[in-house]
Short mmCIF file of C-alpha atoms and ligand atoms in Angstrom, two decimals:
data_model
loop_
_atom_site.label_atom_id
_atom_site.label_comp_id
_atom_site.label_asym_id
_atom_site.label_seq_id
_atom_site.Cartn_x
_atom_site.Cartn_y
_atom_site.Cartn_z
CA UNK M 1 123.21 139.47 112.09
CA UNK M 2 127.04 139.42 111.47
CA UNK M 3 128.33 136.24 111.66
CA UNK M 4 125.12 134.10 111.50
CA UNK M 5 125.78 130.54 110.27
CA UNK M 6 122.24 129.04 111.06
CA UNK M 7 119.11 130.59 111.16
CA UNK M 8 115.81 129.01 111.84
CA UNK M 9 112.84 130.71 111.20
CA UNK M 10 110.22 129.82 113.81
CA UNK M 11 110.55 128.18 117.52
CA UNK M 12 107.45 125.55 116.64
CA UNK M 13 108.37 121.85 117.32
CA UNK M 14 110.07 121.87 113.79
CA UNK M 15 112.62 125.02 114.19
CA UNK M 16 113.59 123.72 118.00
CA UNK M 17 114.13 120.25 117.03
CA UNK M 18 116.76 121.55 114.21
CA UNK M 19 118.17 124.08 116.21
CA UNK M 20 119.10 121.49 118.75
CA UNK M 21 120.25 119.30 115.78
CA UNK M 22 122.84 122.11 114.61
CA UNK M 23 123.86 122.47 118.08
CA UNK M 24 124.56 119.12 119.08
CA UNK M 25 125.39 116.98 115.73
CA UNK M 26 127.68 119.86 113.98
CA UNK M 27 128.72 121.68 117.13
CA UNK M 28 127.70 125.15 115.49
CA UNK M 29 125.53 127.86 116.86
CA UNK M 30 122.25 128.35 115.60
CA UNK M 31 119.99 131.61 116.03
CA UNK M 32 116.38 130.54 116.55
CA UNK M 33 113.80 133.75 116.10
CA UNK M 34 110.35 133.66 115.84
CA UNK M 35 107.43 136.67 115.57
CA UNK M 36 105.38 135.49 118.30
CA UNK M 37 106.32 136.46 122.31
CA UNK M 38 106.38 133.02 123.22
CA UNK M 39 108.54 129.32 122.09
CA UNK M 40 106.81 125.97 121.28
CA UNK M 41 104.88 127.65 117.86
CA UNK M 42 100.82 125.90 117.94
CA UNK M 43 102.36 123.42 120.80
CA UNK M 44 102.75 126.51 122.93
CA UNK M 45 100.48 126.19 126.76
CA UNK M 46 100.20 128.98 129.38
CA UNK M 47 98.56 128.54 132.85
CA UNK M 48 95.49 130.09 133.52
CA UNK M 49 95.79 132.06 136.81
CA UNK M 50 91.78 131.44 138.20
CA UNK M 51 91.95 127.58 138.22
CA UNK M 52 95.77 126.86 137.48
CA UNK M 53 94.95 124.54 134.91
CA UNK M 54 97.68 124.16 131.78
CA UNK M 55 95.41 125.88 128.51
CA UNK M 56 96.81 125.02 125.06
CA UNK M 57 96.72 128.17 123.29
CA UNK M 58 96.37 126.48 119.90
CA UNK M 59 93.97 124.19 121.11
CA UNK M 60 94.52 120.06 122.17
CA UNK M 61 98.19 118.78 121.60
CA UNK M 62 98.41 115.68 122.38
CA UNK M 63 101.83 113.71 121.66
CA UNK M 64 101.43 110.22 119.99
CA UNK M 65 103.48 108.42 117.41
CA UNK M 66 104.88 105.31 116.45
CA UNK M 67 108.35 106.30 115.99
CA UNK M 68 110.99 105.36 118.83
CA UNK M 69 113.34 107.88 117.23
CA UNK M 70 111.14 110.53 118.14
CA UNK M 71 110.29 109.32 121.41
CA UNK M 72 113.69 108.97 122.35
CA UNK M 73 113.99 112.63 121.22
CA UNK M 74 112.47 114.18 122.73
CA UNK M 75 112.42 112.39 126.23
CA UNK M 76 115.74 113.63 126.84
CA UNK M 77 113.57 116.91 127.32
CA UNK M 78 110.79 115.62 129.35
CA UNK M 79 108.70 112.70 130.88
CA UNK M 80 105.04 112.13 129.44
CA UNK M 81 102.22 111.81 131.61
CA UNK M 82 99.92 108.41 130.95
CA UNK M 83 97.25 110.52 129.32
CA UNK M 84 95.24 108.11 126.97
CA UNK M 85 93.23 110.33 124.25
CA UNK M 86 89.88 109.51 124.28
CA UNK M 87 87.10 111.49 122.17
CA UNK M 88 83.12 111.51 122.90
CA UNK M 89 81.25 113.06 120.23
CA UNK M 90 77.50 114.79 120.55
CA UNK M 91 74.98 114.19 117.85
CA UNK M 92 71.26 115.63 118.26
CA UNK M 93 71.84 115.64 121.93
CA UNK M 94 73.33 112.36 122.16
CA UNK M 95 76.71 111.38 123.00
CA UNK M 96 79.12 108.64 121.40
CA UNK M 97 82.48 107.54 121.22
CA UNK M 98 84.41 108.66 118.84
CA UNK M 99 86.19 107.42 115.94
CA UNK M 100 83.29 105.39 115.51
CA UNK M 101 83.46 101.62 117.28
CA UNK M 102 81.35 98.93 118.43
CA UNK M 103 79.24 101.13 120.82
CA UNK M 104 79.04 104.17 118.56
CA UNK M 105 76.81 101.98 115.89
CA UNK M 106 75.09 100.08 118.53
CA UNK M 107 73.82 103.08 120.39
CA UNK M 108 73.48 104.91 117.09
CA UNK M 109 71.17 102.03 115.32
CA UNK M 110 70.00 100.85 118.95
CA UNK M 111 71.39 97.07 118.10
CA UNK M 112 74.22 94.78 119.76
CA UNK M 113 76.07 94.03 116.92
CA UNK M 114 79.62 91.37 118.28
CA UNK M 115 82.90 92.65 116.27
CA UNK M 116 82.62 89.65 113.69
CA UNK M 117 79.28 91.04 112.35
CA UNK M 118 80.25 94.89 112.59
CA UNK M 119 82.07 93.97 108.32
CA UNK M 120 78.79 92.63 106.85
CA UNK M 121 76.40 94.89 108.65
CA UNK M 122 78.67 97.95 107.13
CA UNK M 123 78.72 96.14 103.67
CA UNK M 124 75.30 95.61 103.38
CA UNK M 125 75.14 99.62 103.75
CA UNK M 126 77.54 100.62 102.13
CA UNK M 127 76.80 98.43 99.02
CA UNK M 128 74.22 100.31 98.51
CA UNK M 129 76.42 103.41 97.10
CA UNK M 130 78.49 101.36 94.89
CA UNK M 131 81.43 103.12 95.97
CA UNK M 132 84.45 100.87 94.33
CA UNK M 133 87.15 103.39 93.82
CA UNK M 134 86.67 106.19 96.53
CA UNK M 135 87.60 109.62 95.04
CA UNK M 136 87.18 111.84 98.05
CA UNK M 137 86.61 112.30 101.53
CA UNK M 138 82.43 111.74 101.39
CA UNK M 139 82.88 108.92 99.54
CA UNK M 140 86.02 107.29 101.01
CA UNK M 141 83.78 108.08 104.58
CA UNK M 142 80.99 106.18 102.95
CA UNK M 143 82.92 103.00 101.40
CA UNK M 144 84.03 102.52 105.01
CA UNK M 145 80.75 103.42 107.65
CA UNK M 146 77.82 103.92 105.22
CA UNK M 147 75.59 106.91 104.43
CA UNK M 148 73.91 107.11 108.02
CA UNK M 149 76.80 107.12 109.99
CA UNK M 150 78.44 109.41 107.77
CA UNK M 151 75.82 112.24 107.48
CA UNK M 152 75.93 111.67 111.43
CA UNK M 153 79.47 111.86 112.54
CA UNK M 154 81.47 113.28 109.73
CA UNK M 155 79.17 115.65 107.09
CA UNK M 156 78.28 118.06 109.49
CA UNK M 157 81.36 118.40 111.27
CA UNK M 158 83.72 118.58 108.08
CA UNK M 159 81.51 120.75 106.77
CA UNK M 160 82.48 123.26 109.93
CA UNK M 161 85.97 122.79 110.01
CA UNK M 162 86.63 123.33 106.02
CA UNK M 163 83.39 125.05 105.05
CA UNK M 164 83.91 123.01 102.01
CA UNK M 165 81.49 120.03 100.40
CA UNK M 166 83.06 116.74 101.62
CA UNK M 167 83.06 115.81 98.21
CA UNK M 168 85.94 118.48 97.16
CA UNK M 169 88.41 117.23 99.84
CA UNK M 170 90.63 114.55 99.92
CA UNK M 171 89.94 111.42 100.94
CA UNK M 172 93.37 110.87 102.92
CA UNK M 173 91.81 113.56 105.39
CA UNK M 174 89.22 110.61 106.66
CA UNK M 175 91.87 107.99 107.04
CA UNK M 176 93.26 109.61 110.11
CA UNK M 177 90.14 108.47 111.49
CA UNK M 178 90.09 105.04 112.56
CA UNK M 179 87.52 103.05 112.34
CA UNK M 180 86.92 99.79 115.20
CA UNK M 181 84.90 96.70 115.08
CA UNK M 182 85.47 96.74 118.88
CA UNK M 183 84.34 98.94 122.14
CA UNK M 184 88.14 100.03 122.19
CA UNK M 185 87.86 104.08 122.34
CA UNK M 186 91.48 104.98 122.50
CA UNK M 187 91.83 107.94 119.55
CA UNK M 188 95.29 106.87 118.88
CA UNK M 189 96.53 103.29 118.98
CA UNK M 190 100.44 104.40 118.78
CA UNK M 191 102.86 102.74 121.42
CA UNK M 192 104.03 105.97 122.76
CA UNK M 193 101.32 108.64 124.03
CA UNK M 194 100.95 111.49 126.51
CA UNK M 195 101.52 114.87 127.71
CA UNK M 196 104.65 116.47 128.48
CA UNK M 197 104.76 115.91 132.52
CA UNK M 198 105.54 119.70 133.19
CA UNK M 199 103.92 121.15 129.96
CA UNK M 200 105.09 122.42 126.88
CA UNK M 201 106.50 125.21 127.54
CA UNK M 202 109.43 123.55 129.95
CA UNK M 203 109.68 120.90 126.98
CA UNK M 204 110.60 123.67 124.53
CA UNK M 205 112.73 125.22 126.72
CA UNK M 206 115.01 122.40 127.22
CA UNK M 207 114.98 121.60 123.92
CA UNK M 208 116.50 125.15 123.25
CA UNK M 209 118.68 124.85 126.45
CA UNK M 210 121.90 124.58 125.01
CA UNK M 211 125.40 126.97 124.87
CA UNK M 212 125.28 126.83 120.94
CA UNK M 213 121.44 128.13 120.52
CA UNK M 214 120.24 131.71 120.91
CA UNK M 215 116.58 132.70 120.79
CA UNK M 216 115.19 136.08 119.94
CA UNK M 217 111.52 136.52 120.16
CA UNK M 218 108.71 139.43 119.19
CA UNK M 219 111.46 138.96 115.64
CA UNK M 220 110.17 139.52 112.50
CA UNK M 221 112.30 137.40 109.99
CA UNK M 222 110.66 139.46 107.22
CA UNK M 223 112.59 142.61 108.24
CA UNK M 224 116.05 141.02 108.92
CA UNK M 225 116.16 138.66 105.71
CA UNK M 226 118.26 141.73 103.67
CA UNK M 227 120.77 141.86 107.19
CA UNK M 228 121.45 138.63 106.83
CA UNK M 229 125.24 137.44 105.28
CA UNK M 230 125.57 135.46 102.41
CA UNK M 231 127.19 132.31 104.08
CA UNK M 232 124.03 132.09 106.37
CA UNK M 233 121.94 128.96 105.72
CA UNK M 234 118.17 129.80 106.39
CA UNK M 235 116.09 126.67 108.14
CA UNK M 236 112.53 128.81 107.37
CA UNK M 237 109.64 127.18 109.05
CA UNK M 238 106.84 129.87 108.09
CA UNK M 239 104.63 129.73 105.07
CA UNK M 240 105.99 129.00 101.89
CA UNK M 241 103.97 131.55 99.99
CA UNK M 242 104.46 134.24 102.33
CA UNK M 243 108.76 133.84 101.68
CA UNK M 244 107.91 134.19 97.95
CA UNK M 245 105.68 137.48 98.69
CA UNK M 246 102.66 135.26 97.43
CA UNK M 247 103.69 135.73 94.34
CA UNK M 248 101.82 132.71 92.49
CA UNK M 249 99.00 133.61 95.12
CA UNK M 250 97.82 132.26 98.06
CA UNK M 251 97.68 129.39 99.59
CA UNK M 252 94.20 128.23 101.02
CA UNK M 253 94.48 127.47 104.88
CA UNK M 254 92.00 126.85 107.71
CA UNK M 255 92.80 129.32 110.39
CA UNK M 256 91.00 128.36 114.11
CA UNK M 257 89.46 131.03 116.69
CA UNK M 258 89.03 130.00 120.46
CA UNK M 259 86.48 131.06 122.89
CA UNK M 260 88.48 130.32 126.34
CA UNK M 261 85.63 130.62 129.59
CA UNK M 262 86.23 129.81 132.80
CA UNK M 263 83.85 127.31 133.74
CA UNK M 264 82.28 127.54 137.31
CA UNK M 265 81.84 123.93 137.92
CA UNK M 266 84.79 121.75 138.80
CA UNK M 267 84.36 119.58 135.85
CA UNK M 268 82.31 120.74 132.39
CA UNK M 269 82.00 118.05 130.23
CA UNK M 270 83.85 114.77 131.98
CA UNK M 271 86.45 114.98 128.81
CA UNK M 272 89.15 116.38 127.33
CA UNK M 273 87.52 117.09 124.11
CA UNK M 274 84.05 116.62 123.27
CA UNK M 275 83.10 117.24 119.39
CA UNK M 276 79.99 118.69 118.03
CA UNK M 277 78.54 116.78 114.74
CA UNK M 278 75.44 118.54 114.31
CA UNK M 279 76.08 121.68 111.63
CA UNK M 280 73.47 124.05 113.73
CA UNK M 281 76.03 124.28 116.64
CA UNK M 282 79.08 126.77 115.14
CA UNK M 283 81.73 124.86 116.86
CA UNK M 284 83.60 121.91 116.24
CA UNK M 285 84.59 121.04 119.89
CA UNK M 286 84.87 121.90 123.62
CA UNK M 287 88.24 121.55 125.04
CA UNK M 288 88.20 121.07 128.62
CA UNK M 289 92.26 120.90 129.61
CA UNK M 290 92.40 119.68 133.00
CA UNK M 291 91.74 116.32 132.22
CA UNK M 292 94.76 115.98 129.67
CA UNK M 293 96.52 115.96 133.56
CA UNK M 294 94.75 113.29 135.25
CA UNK M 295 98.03 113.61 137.27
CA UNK M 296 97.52 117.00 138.47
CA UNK M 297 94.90 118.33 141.28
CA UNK M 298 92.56 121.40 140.59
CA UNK M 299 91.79 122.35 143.88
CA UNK M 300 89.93 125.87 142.23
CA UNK M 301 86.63 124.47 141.77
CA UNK M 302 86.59 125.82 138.44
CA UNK M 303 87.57 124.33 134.93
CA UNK M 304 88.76 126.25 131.77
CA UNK M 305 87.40 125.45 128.37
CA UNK M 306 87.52 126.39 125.11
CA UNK M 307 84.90 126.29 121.84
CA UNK M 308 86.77 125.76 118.55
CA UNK M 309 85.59 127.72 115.61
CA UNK M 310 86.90 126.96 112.31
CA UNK M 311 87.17 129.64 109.70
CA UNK M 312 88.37 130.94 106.64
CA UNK M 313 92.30 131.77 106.50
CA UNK M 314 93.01 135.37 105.58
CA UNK M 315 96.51 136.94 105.89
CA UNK M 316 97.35 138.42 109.21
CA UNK M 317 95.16 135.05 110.86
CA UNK M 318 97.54 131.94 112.20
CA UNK M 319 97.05 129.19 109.59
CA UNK M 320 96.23 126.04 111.16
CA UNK M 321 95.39 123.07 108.13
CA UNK M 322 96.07 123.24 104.38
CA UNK M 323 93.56 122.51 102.82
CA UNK M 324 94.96 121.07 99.90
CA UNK M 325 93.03 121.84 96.67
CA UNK M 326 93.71 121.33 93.20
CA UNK M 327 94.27 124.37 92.55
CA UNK M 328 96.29 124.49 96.11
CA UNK M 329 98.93 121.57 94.48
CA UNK M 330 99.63 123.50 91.45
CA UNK M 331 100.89 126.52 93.05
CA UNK M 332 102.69 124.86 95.91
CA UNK M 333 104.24 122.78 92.54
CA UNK M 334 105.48 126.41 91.68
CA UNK M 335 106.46 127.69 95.20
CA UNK M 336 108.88 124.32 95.86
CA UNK M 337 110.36 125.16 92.47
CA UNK M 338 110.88 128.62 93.37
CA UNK M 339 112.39 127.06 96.91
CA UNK M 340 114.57 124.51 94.57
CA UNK M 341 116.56 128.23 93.26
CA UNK M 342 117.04 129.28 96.57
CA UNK M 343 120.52 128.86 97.63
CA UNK M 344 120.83 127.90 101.40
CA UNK M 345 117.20 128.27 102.39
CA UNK M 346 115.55 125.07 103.54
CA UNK M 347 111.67 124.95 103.54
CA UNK M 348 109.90 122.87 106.71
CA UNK M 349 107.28 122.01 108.80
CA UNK M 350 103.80 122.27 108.53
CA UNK M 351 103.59 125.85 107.06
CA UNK M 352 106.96 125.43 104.81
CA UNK M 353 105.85 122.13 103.41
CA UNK M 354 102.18 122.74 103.28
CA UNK M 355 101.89 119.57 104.76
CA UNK M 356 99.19 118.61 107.27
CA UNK M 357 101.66 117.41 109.98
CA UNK M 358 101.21 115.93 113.31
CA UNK M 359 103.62 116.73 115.81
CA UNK M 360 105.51 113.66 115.56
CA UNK M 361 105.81 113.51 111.98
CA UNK M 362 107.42 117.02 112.33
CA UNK M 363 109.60 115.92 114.66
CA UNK M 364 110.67 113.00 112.52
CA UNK M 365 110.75 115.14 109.17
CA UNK M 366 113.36 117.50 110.96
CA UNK M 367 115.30 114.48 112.06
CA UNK M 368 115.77 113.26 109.25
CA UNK M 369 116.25 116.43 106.87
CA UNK M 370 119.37 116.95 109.60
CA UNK M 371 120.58 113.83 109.12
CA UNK M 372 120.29 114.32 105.21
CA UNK M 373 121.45 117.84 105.15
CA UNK M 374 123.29 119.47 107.88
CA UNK M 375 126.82 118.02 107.20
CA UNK M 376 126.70 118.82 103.00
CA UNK M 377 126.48 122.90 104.16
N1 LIG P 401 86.14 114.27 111.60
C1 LIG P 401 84.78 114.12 111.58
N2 LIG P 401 84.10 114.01 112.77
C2 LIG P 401 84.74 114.07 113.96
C3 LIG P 401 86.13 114.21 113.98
C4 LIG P 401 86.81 114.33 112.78
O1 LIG P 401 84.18 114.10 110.53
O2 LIG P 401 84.06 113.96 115.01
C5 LIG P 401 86.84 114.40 110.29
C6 LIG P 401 87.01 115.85 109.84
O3 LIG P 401 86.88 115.92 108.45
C7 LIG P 401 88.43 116.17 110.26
C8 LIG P 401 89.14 114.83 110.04
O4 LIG P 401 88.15 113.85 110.40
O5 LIG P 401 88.98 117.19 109.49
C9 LIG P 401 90.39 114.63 110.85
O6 LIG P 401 90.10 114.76 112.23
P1 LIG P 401 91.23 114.88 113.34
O7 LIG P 401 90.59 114.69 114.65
O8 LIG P 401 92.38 114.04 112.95
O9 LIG P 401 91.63 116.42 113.18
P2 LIG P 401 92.66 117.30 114.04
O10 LIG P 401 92.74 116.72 115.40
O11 LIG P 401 93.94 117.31 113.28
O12 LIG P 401 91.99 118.62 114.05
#
């Protein structure tokens, strides 16, 4: 490791974005390692040789965001596809659109309700909690679609991805929901949405394509950190608590598991991603990936899919969400102010910041921590 200036821990969206930042704003080189065999972190896709069809091996990725910055990142990498996210979601053998909108509570209450009487209809049920100052995530759920819709669409479901009562998680985890008075179904209303044209994979790729930036897989940071010279600054995109040898404990995570089949019917489910609401069915969702590529042609006759199941984090699993608790706040308190002694290290990303980013907000967060950062080294 002689030599090394910059070192960032982790090829994920957040290491390649500040690798590429190192490379082309201070001219230096930067080493980029990660554990895993493969770039792009939980972005990462492989093809699937039976049907050709591009899997997400973390599960759906799809790019969104508001911020041209970031756009204008990363398309000097890649084109997007026109992909539009759309969600359908089954409850007691029924399917609905998903967030909830104009046709979800029509077909749900089996009314016609027009957009300007969707406010009062929800008032009149949610008054009847007397929910004024919403404290968590069941009752932030219920101040803005009521009891039924809530035990419909959201109880069961949360209750499978964090196997925790609604009522101990935080209410911000509900606002990425949207909620419409219309029959609009998009999932995300940002300006700028899609796939990467030729996958993931060649996005990362690019992103790392550059004379200054090396990349050394299947590399363990953990068994290199006492190699590594003094002068090196450390951009460290793994878990916080895991740096500090857990040693004001754990962190509590969600980790995922995927059951990948290939499907023998050209098309499964009609969608890229249908959730499951009721709490008897163990999965959250069915990923069907060939229709993120409305572009592309499966001429197999067969689809891939995958079942999400959420479970408890444990270490040696991939961590996937924080899940934020009280207790979860006080010791990431401690772990930034262990980070806050650490000469040279830098903490990011999703599992350095314990922050439930989405890819886009990753991107931006790296942006600007180079801006911020990289020259005062
Ligand atoms: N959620 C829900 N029902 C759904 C989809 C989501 O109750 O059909 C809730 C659930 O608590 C979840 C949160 O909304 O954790 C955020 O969902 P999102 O789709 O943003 O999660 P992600 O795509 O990040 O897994």
């Amino acid at each position: 490791m002689e030599g090394c200036r910059h070192l960032v821990v982790g090829a994920g969206i957040t290491g390649c974005t500040i690798a590429r930042q190192i490379a082309e704003e201070l001219g230096e080189k930067a080493l980029v390692i990660d554990r895993r065999d493969h770039i792009g972190g939980n972005c990462h896709s492989h093809i699937n040789e039976d049907t050709g069809v591009e899997v997400h091996s973390y599960g759906t990725h799809i790019f969104h965001t508001k911020e041209r910055r970031v756009w204008d990142f990363l398309n000097q990498f890649t084109e997007f596809n026109s992909y539009r996210h759309k969600v359908v979601t089954t409850y007691e053998g029924r399917t609905f659109h998903m967030p909830v909108n104009l046709q979800t509570i029509n077909s749900f209450f089996g009314i016609s309700l027009k957009p300007h009487e969707v406010e009062d209809f929800i008032a009149s049920k949610s008054a009847e909690e007397d929910i004024t100052d919403p404290q968590n995530l069941e009752e932030k759920a219920i101040s803005i679609i009521g009891r039924e819709l809530y035990e419909a669409f959201v109880k069961g479901y949360t209750l499978k991805q964090w196997e925790c009562d609604p009522k101990e998680l935080d209410a911000s985890i509900i606002t990425r929901l949207p909620f419409r008075h219309t029959f609009e179904c998009d999932y995300f209303t940002d300006r700028y949405q899609g796939l990467p044209w030729d996958g993931y994979t060649k996005l990362f790729e690019r992103i790392l394509d550059h004379e200054l930036i090396e990349t050394r897989l299947n590399t363990d940071f953990f068994e290199l950190k006492d190699t590594l010279p003094q002068e090196c600054a450390i951009y460290y995109t793994g878990p916080i608590d895991k740096y500090f040898d857990y040693c004001h404990g754990e962190l509590t995570w969600r980790s995922l598991r995927f059951e990948y089949r290939v499907e023998d019917v050209p098309d499964y489910q009609g969608t890229s991603v249908m959730n499951y609401a009721d709490i008897d069915v163990p999965y959250t969702r069915i990923h069907e990936y060939q229709h993120l590529h409305p572009e592309r042609e499966n001429t197999s006759g067969r689809t891939v899919t995958s079942r999400e199941f959420s479970m408890k984090w444990k270490q040696g699993d991939e961590p996937y969400y924080p899940v934020n608790t009280d207790e979860d706040r006080k010791r990431l308190e401690r772990y930034f102010e262990e980070a806050a002694k650490q000469e040279n290290v830098h903490f990011l990303g999703r599992l350095g910041q314990y922050k439930y980013y989405d890819m886009d907000k990753a991107v931006l967060a790296a942006l600007e921590f180079c801006d911020s950062k990289l020259n005062n080294n």
